[in-house]
Structures are given as C-alpha cells and as structure tokens.
N, CA, C and O of each residue as an XYZ file, in Angstrom:
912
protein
N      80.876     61.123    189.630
C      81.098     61.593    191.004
C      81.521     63.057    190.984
O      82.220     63.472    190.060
N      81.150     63.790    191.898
C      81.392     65.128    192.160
C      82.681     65.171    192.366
O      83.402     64.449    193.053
N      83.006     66.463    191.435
C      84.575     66.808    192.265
C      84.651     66.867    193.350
O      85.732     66.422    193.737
N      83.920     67.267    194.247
C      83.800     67.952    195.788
C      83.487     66.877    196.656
O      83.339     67.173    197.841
N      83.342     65.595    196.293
C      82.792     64.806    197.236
C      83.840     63.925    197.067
O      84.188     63.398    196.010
N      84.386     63.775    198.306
C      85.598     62.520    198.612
C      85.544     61.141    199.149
O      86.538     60.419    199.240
N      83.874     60.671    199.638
C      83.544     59.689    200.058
C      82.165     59.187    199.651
O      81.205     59.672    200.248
N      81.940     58.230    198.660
C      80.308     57.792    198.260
C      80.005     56.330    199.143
O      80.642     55.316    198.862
N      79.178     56.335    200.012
C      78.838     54.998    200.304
C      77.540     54.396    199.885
O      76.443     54.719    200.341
N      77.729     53.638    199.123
C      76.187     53.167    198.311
C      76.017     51.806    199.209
O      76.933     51.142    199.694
N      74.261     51.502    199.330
C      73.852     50.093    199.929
C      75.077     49.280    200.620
O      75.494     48.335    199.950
N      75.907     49.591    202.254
C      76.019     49.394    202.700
C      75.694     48.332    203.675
O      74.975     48.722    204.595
N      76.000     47.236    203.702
C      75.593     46.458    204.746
C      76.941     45.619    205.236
O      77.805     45.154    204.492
N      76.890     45.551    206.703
C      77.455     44.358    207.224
C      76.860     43.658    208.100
O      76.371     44.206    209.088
N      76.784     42.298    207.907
C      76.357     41.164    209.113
C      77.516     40.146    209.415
O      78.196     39.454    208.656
N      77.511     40.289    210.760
C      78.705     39.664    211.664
C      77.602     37.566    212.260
O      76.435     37.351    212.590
N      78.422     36.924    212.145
C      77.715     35.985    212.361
C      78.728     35.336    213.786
O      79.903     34.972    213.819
N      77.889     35.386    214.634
C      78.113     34.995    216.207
C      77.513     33.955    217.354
O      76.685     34.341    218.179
N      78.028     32.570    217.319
C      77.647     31.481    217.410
C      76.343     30.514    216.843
O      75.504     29.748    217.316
N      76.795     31.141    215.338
C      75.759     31.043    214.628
C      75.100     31.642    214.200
O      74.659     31.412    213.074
N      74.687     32.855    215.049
C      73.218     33.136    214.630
C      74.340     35.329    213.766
O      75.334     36.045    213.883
N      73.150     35.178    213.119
C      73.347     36.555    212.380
C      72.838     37.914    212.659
O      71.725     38.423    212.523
N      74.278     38.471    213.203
C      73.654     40.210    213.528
C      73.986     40.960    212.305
O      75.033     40.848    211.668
N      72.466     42.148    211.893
C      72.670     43.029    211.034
C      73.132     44.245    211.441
O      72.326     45.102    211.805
N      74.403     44.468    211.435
C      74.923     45.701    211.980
C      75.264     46.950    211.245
O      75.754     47.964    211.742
N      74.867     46.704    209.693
C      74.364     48.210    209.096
C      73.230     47.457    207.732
O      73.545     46.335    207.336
N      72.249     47.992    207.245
C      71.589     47.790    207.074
C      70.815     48.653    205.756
O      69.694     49.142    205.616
N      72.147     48.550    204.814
C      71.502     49.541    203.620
C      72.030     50.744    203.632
O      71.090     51.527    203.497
N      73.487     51.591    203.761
C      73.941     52.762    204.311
C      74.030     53.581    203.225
O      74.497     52.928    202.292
N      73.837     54.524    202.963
C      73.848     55.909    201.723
C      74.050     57.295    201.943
O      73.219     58.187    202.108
N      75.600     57.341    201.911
C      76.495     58.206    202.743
C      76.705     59.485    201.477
O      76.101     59.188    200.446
N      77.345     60.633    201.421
C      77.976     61.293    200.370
C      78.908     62.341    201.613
O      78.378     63.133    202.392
N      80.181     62.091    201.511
C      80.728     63.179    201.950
C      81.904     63.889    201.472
O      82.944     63.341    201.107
N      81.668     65.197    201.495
C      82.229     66.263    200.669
C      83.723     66.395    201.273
O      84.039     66.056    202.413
N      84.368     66.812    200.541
C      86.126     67.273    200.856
C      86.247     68.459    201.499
O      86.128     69.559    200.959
N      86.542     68.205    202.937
C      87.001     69.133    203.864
C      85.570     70.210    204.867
O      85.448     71.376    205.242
N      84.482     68.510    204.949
C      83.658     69.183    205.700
C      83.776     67.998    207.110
O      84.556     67.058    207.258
N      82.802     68.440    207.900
C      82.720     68.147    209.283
C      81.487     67.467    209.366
O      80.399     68.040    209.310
N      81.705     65.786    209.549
C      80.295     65.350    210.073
C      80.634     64.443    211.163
O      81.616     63.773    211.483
N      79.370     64.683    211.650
C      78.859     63.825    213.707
C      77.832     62.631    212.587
O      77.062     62.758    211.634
N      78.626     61.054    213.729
C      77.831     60.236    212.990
C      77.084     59.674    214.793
O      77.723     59.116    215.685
N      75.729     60.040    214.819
C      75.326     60.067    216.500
C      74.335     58.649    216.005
O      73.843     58.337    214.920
N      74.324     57.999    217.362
C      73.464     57.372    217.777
C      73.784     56.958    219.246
O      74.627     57.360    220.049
N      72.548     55.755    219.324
C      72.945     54.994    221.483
C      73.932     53.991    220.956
O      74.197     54.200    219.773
N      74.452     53.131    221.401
C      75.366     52.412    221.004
C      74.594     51.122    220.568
O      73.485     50.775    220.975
N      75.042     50.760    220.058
C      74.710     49.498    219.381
C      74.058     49.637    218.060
O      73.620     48.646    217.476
N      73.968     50.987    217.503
C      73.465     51.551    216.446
C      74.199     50.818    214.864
O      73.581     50.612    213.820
N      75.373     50.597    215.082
C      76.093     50.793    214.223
C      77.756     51.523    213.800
O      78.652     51.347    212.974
N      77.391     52.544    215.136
C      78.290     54.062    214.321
C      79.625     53.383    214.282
O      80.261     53.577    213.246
N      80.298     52.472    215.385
C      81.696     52.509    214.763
C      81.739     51.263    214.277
O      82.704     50.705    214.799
N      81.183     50.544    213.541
C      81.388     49.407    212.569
C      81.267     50.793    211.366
O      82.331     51.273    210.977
N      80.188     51.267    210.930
C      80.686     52.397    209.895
C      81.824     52.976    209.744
O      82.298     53.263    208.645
N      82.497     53.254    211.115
C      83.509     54.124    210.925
C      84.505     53.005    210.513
O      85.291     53.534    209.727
N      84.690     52.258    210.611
C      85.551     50.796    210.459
C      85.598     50.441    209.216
O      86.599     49.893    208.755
N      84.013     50.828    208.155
C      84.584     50.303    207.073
C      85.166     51.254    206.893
O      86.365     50.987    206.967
N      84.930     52.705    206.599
C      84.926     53.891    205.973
C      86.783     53.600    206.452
O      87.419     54.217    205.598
N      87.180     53.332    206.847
C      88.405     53.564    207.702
C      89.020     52.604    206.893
O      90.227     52.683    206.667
N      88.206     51.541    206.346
C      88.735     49.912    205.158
C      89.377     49.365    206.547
O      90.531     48.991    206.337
N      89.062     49.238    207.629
C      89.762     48.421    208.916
C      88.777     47.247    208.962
O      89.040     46.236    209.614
N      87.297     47.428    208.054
C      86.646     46.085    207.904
C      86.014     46.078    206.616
O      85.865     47.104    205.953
N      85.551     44.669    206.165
C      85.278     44.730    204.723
C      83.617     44.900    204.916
O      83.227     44.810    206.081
N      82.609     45.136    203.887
C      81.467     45.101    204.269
C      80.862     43.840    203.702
O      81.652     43.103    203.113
N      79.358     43.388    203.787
C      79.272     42.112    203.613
C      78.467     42.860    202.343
O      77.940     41.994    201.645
N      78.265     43.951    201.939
C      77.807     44.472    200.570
C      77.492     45.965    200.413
O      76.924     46.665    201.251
N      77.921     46.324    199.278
C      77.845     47.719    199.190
C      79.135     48.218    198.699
O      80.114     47.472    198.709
N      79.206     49.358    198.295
C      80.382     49.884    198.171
C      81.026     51.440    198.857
O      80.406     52.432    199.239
N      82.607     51.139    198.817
C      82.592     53.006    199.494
C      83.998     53.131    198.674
O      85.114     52.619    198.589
N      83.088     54.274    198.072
C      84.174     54.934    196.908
C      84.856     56.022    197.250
O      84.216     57.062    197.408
N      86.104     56.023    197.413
C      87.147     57.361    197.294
C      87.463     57.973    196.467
O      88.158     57.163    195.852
N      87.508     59.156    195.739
C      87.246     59.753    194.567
C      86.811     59.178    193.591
O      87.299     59.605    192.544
N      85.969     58.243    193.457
C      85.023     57.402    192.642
C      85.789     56.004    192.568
O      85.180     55.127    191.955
N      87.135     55.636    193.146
C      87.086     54.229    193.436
C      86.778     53.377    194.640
O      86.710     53.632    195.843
N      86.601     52.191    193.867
C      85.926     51.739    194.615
C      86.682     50.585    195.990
O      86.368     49.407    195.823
N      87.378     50.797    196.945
C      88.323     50.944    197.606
C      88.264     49.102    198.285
O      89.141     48.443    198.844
N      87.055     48.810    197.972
C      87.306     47.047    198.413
C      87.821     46.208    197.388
O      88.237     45.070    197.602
N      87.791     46.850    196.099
C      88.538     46.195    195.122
C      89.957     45.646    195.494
O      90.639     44.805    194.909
N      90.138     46.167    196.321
C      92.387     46.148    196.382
C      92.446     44.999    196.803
O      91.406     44.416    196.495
N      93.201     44.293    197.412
C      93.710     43.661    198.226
C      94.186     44.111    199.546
O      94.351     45.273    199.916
N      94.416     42.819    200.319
C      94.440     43.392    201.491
C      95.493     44.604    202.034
O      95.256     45.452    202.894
N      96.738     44.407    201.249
C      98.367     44.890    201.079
C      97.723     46.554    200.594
O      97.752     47.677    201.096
N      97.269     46.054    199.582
C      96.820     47.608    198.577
C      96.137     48.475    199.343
O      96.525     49.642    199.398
N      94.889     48.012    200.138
C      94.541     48.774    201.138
C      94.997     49.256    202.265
O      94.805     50.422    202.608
N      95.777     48.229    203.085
C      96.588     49.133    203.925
C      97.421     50.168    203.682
O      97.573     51.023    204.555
N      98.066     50.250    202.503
C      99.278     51.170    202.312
C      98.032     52.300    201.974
O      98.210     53.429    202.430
N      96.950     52.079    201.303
C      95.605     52.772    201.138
C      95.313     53.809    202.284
O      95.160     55.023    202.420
N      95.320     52.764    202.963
C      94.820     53.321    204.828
C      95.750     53.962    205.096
O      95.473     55.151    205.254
N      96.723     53.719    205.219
C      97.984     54.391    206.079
C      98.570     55.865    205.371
O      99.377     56.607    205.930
N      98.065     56.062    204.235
C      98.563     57.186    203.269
C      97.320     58.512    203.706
O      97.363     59.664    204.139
N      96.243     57.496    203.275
C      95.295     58.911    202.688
C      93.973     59.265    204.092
O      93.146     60.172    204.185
N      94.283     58.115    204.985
C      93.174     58.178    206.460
C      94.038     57.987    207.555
O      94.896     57.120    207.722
N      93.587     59.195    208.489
C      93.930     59.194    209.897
C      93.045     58.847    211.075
O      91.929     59.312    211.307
N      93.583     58.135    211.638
C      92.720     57.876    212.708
C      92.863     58.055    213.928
O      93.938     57.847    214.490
N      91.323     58.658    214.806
C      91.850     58.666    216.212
C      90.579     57.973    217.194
O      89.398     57.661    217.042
N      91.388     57.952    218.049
C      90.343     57.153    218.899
C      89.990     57.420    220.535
O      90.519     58.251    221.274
N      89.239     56.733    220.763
C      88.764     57.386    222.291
C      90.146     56.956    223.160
O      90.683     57.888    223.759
N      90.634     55.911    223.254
C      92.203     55.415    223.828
C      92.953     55.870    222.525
O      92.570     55.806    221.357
N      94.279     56.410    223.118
C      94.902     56.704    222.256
C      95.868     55.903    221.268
O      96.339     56.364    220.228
N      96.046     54.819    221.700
C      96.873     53.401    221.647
C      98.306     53.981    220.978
O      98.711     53.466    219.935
N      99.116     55.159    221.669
C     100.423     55.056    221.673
C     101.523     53.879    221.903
O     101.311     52.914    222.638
N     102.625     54.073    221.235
C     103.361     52.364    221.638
C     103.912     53.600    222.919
O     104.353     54.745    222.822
N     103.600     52.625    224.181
C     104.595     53.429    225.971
C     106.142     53.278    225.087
O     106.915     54.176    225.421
N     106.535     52.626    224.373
C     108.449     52.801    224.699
C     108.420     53.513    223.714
O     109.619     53.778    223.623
N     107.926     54.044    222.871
C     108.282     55.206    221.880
C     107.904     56.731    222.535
O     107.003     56.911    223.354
N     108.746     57.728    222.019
C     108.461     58.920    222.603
C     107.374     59.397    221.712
O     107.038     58.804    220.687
N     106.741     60.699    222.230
C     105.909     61.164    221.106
C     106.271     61.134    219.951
O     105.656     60.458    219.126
N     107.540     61.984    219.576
C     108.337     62.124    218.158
C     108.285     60.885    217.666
O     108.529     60.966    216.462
N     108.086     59.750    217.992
C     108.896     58.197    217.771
C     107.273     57.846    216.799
O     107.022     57.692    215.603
N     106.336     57.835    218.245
C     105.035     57.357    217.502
C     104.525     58.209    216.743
O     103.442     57.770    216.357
N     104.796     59.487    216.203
C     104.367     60.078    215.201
C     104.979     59.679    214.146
O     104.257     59.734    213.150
N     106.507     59.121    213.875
C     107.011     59.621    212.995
C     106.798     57.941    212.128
O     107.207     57.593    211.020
N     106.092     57.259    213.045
C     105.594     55.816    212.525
C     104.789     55.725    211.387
O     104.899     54.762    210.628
N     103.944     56.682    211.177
C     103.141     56.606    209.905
C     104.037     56.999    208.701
O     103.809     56.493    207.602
N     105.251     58.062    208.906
C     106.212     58.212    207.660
C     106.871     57.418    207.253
O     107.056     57.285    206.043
N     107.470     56.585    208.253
C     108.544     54.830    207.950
C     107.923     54.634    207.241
O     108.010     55.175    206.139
N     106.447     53.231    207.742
C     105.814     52.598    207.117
C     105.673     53.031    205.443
O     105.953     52.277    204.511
N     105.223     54.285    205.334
C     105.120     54.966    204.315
C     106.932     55.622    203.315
O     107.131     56.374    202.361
N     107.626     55.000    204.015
C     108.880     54.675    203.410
C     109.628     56.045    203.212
O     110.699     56.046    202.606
N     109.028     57.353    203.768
C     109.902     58.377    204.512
C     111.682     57.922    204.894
O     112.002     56.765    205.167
N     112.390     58.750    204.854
C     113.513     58.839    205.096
C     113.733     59.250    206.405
O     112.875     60.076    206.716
N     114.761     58.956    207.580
C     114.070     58.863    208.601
C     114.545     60.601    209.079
O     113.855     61.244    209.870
N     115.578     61.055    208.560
C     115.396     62.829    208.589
C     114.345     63.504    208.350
O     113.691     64.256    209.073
N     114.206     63.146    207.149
C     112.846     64.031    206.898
C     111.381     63.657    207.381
O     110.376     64.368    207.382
N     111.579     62.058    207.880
C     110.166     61.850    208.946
C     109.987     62.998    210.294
O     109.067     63.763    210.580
N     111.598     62.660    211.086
C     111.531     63.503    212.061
C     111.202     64.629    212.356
O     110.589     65.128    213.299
N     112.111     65.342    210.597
C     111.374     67.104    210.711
C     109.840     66.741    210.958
O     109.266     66.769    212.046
N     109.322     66.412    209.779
C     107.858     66.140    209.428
C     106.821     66.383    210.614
O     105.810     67.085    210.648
N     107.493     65.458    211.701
C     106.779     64.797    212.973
C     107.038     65.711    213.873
O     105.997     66.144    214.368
N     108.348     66.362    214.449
C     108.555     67.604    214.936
C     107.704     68.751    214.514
O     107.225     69.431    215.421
N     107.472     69.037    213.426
C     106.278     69.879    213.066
C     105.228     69.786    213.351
O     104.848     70.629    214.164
N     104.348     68.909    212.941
C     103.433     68.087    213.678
C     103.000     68.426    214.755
O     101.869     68.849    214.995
N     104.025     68.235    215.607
C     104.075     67.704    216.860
C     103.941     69.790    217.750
O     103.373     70.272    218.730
N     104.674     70.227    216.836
C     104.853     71.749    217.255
C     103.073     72.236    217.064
O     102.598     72.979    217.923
N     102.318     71.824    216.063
C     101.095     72.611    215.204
C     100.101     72.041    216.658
O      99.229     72.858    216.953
N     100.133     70.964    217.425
C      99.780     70.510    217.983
C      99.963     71.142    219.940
O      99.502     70.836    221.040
N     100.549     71.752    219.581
C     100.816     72.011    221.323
C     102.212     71.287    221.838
O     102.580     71.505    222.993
N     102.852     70.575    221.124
C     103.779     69.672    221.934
C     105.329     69.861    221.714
O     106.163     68.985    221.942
N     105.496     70.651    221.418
C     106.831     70.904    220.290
C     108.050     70.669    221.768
O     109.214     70.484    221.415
N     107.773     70.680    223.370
C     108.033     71.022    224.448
C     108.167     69.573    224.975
O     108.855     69.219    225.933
N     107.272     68.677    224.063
C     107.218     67.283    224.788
C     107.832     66.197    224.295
O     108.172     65.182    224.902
N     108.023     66.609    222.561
C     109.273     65.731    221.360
C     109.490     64.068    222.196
O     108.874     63.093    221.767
N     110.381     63.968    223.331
C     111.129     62.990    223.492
C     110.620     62.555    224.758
O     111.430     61.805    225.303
N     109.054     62.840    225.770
C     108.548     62.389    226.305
C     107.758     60.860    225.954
O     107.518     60.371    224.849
N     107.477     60.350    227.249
C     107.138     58.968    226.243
C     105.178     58.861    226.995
O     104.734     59.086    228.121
N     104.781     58.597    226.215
C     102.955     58.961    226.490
C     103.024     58.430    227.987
O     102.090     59.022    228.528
N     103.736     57.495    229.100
C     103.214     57.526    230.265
C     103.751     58.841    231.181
O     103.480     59.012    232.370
N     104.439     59.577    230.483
C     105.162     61.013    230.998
C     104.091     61.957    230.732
O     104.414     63.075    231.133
N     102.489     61.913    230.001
C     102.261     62.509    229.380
C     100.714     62.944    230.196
O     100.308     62.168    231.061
N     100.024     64.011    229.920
C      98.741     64.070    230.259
C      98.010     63.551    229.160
O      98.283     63.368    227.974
N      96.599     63.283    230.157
C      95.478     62.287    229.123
C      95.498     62.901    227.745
O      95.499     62.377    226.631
N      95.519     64.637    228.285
C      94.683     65.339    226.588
C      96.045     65.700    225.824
O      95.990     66.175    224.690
N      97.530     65.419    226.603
C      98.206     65.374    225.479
C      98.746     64.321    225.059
O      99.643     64.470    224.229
N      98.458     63.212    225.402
C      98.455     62.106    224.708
C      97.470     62.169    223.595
O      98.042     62.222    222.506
N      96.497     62.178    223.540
C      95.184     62.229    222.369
C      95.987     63.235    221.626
O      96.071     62.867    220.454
N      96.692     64.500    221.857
C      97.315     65.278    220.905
C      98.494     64.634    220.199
O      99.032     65.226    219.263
N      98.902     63.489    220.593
C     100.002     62.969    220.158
C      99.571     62.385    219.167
O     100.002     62.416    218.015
N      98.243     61.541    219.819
C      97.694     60.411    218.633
C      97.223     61.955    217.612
O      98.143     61.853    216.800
N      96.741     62.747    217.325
C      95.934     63.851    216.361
C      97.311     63.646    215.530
O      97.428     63.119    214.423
N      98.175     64.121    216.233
C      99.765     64.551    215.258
C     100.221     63.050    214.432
O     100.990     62.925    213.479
N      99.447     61.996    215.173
C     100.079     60.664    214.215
C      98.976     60.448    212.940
O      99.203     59.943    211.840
N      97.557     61.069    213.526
C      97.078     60.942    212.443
C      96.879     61.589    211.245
O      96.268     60.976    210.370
N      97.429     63.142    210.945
C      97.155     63.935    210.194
C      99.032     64.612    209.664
O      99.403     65.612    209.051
N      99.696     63.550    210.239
C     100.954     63.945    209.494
C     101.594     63.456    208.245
O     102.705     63.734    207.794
N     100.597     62.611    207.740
C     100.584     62.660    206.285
C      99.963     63.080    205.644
O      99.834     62.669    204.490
N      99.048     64.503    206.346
C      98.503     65.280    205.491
C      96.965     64.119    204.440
O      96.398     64.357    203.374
N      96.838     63.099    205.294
C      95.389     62.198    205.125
C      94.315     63.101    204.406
O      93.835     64.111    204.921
N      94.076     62.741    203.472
C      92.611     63.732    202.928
C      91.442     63.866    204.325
O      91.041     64.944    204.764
N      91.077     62.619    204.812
C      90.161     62.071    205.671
C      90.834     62.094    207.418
O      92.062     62.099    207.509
N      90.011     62.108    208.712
C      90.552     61.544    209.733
C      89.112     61.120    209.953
O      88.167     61.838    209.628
N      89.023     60.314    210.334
C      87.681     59.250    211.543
C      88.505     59.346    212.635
O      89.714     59.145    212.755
N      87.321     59.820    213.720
C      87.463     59.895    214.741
C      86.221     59.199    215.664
O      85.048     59.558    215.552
N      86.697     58.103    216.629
C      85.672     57.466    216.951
C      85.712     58.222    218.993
O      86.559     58.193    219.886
N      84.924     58.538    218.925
C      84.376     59.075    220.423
C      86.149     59.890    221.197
O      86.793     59.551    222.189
N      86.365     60.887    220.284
C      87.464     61.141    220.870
C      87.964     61.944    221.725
O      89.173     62.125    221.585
N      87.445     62.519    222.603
C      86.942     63.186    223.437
C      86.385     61.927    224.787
O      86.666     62.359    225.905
N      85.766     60.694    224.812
C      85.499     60.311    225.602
C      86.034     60.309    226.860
O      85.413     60.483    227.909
N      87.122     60.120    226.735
C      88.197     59.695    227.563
C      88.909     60.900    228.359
O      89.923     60.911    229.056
N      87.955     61.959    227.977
C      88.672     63.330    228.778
C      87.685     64.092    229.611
O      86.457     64.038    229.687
N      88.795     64.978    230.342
C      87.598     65.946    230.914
C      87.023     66.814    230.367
O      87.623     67.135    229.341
N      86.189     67.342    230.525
C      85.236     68.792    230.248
C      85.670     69.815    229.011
O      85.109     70.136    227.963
N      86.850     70.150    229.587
C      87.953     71.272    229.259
C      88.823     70.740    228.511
O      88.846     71.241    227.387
N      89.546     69.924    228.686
C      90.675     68.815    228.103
C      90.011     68.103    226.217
O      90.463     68.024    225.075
N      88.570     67.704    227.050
C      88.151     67.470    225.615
C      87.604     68.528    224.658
O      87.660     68.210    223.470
N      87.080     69.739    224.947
C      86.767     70.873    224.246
C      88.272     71.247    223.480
O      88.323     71.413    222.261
N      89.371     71.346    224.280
C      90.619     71.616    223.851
C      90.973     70.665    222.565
O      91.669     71.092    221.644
N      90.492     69.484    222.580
C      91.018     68.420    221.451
C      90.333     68.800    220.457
O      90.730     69.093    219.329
N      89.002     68.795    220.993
C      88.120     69.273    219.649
C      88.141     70.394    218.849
O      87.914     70.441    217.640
N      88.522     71.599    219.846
C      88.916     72.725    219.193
C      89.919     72.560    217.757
O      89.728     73.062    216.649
N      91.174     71.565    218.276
C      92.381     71.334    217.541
C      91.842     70.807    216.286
O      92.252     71.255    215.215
N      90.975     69.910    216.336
C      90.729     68.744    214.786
C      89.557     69.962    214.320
O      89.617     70.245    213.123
N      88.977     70.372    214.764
C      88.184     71.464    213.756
C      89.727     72.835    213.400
O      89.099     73.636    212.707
N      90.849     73.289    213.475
C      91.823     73.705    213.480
C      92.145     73.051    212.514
O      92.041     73.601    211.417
N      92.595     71.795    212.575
C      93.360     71.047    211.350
C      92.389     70.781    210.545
O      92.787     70.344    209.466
N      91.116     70.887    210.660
C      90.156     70.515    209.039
C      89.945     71.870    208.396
O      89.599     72.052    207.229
N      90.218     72.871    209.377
C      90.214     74.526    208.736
C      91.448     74.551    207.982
O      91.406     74.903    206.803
N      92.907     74.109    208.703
C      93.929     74.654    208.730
C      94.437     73.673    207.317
O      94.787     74.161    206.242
N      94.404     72.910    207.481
C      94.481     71.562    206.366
C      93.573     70.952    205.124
O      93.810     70.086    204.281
N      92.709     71.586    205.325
C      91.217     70.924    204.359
C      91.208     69.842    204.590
O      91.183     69.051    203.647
N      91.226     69.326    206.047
C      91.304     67.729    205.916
C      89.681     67.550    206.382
O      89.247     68.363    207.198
N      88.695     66.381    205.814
C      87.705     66.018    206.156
C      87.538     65.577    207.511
O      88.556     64.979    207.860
N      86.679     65.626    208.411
C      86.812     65.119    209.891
C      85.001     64.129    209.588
O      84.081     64.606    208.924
N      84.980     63.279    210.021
C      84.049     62.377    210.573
C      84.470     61.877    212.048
O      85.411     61.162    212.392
N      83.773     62.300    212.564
C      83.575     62.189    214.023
C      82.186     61.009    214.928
O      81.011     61.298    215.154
N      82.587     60.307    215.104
C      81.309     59.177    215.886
C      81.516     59.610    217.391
O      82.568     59.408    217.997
N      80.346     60.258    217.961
C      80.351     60.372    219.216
C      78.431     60.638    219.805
O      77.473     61.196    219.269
N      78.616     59.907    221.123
C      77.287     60.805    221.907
C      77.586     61.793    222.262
O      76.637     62.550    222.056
N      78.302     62.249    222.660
C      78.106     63.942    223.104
C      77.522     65.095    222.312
O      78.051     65.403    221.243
N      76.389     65.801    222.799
C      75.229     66.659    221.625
C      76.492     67.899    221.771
O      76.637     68.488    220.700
N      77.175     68.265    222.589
C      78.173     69.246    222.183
C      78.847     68.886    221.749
O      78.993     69.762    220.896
N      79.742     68.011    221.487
C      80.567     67.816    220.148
C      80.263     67.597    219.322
O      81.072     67.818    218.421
N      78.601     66.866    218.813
C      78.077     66.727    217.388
C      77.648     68.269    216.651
O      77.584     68.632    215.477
N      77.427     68.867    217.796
C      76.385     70.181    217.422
C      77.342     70.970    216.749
O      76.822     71.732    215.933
N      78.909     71.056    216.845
C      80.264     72.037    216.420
C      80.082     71.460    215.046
O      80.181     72.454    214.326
N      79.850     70.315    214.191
C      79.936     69.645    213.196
C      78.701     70.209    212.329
O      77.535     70.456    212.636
N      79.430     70.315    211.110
C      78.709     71.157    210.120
C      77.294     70.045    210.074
O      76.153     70.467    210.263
N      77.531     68.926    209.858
C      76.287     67.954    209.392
C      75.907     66.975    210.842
O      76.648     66.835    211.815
N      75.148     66.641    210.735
C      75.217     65.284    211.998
C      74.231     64.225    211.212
O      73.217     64.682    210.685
N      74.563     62.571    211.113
C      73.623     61.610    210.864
C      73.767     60.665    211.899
O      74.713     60.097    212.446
N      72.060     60.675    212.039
C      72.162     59.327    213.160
C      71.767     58.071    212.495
O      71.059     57.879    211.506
N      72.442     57.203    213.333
C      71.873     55.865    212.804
C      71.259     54.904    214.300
O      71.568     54.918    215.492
N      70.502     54.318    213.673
C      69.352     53.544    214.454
C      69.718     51.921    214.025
O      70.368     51.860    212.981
N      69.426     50.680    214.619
C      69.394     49.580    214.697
C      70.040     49.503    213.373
O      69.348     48.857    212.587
N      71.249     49.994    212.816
C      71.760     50.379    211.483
C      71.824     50.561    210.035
O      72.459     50.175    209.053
N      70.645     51.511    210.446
C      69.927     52.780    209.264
C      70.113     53.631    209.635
O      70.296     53.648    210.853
N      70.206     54.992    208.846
C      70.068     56.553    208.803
C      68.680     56.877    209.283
O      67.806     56.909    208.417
N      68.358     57.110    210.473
C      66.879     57.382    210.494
C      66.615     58.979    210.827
O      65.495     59.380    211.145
N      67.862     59.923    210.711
C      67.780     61.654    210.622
C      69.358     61.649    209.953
O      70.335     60.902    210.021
N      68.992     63.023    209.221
C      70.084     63.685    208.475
C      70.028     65.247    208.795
O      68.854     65.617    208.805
N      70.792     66.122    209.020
C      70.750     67.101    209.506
C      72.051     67.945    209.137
O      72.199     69.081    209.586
C-alpha cells in the first residue's frame, strides 16, 4: 500500500435482505483514497452513496470485500475494537446534525474526548478551541435549539474533527441549509482539510458542492460507472 493512500476498498459488496427477497446495494466497489484529498461520491439516490459512506465510516459491515486503513484491514476487529476505531480516527457529519438538545455546544463537542477517555479539562480546552476555529467561540454554552441551522452543522464539524480524525465522511451536508449558509459550511470543511490534512469524502447531489472537490465518483445501481 502506498504511503499516501489512507483508504483501499477492494470488491466491495453489500446485500441487505428485506422480506425475503435480496437488494444489491453495492456491487463490486474499487475505491483508493489518498491522505488529505477531497472526494464527491455523486449519484440519484438509491445508487448506493450512503450505504458506502456507512461502511467506509465501519457504521456497517459489508457482505464482502475489504476496506483497508493504512493497509489494515478494518472488519477484522470486533465490534468494541472498531468503535473505539471509529470514534478516534473518523469524523462524521451529516445532513441533520443529531446534537444531544440538553448539551450545550461545548458539551456535545467535548463528547468525542470522554468517550475517548480525555480528562475532562483538557477535553474542554480541546473543544473550546474547536469550537473557536469554527465560528463559535461566542456560542460555548448555547444549547443547539438556541442555535441557527448553519451553526448547528458547525457544532456538529467541531464534534467531528476534534480529534484531529485522519478522515471525515460527510453525507449530504449542506442539505439541510440555505444557499449561503451551506456554501459557508462548505467553505469551513475544505478549511479544515487545508488547515488539518484531514481527508474529506463528501456524498452529495449538489453539482456545486461536488464540483469544489478535487475528485468526484459516481455510482449507479451500485457500481462506479464515472471517475473524474
């Protein structure tokens, strides 16, 4: 495996089986992505794109294939091994932001450092920082229903990249905003993959947010049927 490449996905497949009968919802996948670049994974929906992002994320297992993180091979673990897996080295964001309402921003950021067995001083700095690199340094002890749409999604960015995650998946994240609001988010995660070398994979329809992304692959009835 390449030094430079932080994600291999070889023969990919998952099939989900639903009152019986069997859907193929990726279909042979052969991914390579490099450390600290930018890819759009486009299609219409039902393509595939966020069951991909799901394994890649280890939030689902595949029914074959493998996806290697610096050449391991990451379904090997157990279930325990992978989460602490997940929660260390991938951030995630999403079109809803799924903040906990009774935690303040500071609170739900500083959730990925606990888990990760942070001390709870030095979570807070951590997350206060974070939270500052982000636009919010003003909003600390607001609680996300105090909050606007696009700085809530900034809250979730600051929960996902404050452990400094090699990786973030981002599934349609921008959906959920306006015009302006979502250009503003997007601006930020291309910021933190400059500012951080953190890898961004991004699943979205929007041809302006795929087009900012160094690479774009689409997938079809779930195959790669363009690479770009």
């Amino acid at each position: 495996m390449s030094k430079d490449l932080l994600v291999e996905v070889r023969g990919l497949r998952k099939v989900f089986v639903t009152n019986g009968s069997k859907v193929e919802a990726l279909r042979g996948i052969d991914i390579q992505i490099k450390r600290g670049e930018t890819l759009a994974v486009v299609g219409v929906s039902g393509s595939g794109k966020s069951t991909l992002l799901h394994i890649l994320g280890t939030l689902d297992r595949p029914t074959e294939g493998e996806v290697l993180y610096e050449g391991e091979d990451v379904f090997k673990k157990n279930d325990n091994e992978l989460a602490l897996f997940r929660n260390r080295e991938i951030g995630f964001v999403f079109q809803f932001h799924y903040l906990l309402q009774e935690f303040t921003a500071l609170e739900n950021v500083m959730m990925p450092l606990l888990i990760q067995g942070v001390d709870m001083e030095r979570a807070r700095s951590m997350a206060s920082e974070v939270l500052e690199r982000v636009g919010l340094g003003d909003r600390l002890n607001h609680r996300p229903g105090e909050l606007s749409g696009g700085e809530q999604q900034r809250v979730a960015i600051g929960r996902a990249v404050v452990l400094k995650p090699k990786i973030v998946l981002a599934d349609e994240p921008t959906g959920n905003l306006d015009l302006a609001t979502g250009r503003s988010v997007l601006d930020l995660l291309l910021e933190l993959n400059r500012d951080y070398g953190i890898t961004l994979v991004v699943v979205t329809h929007n041809p302006e947010v795929a087009g900012r992304m160094e690479r774009r692959i689409k997938l079809l009835d779930g195959k790669i049927v363009d690479e770009n």
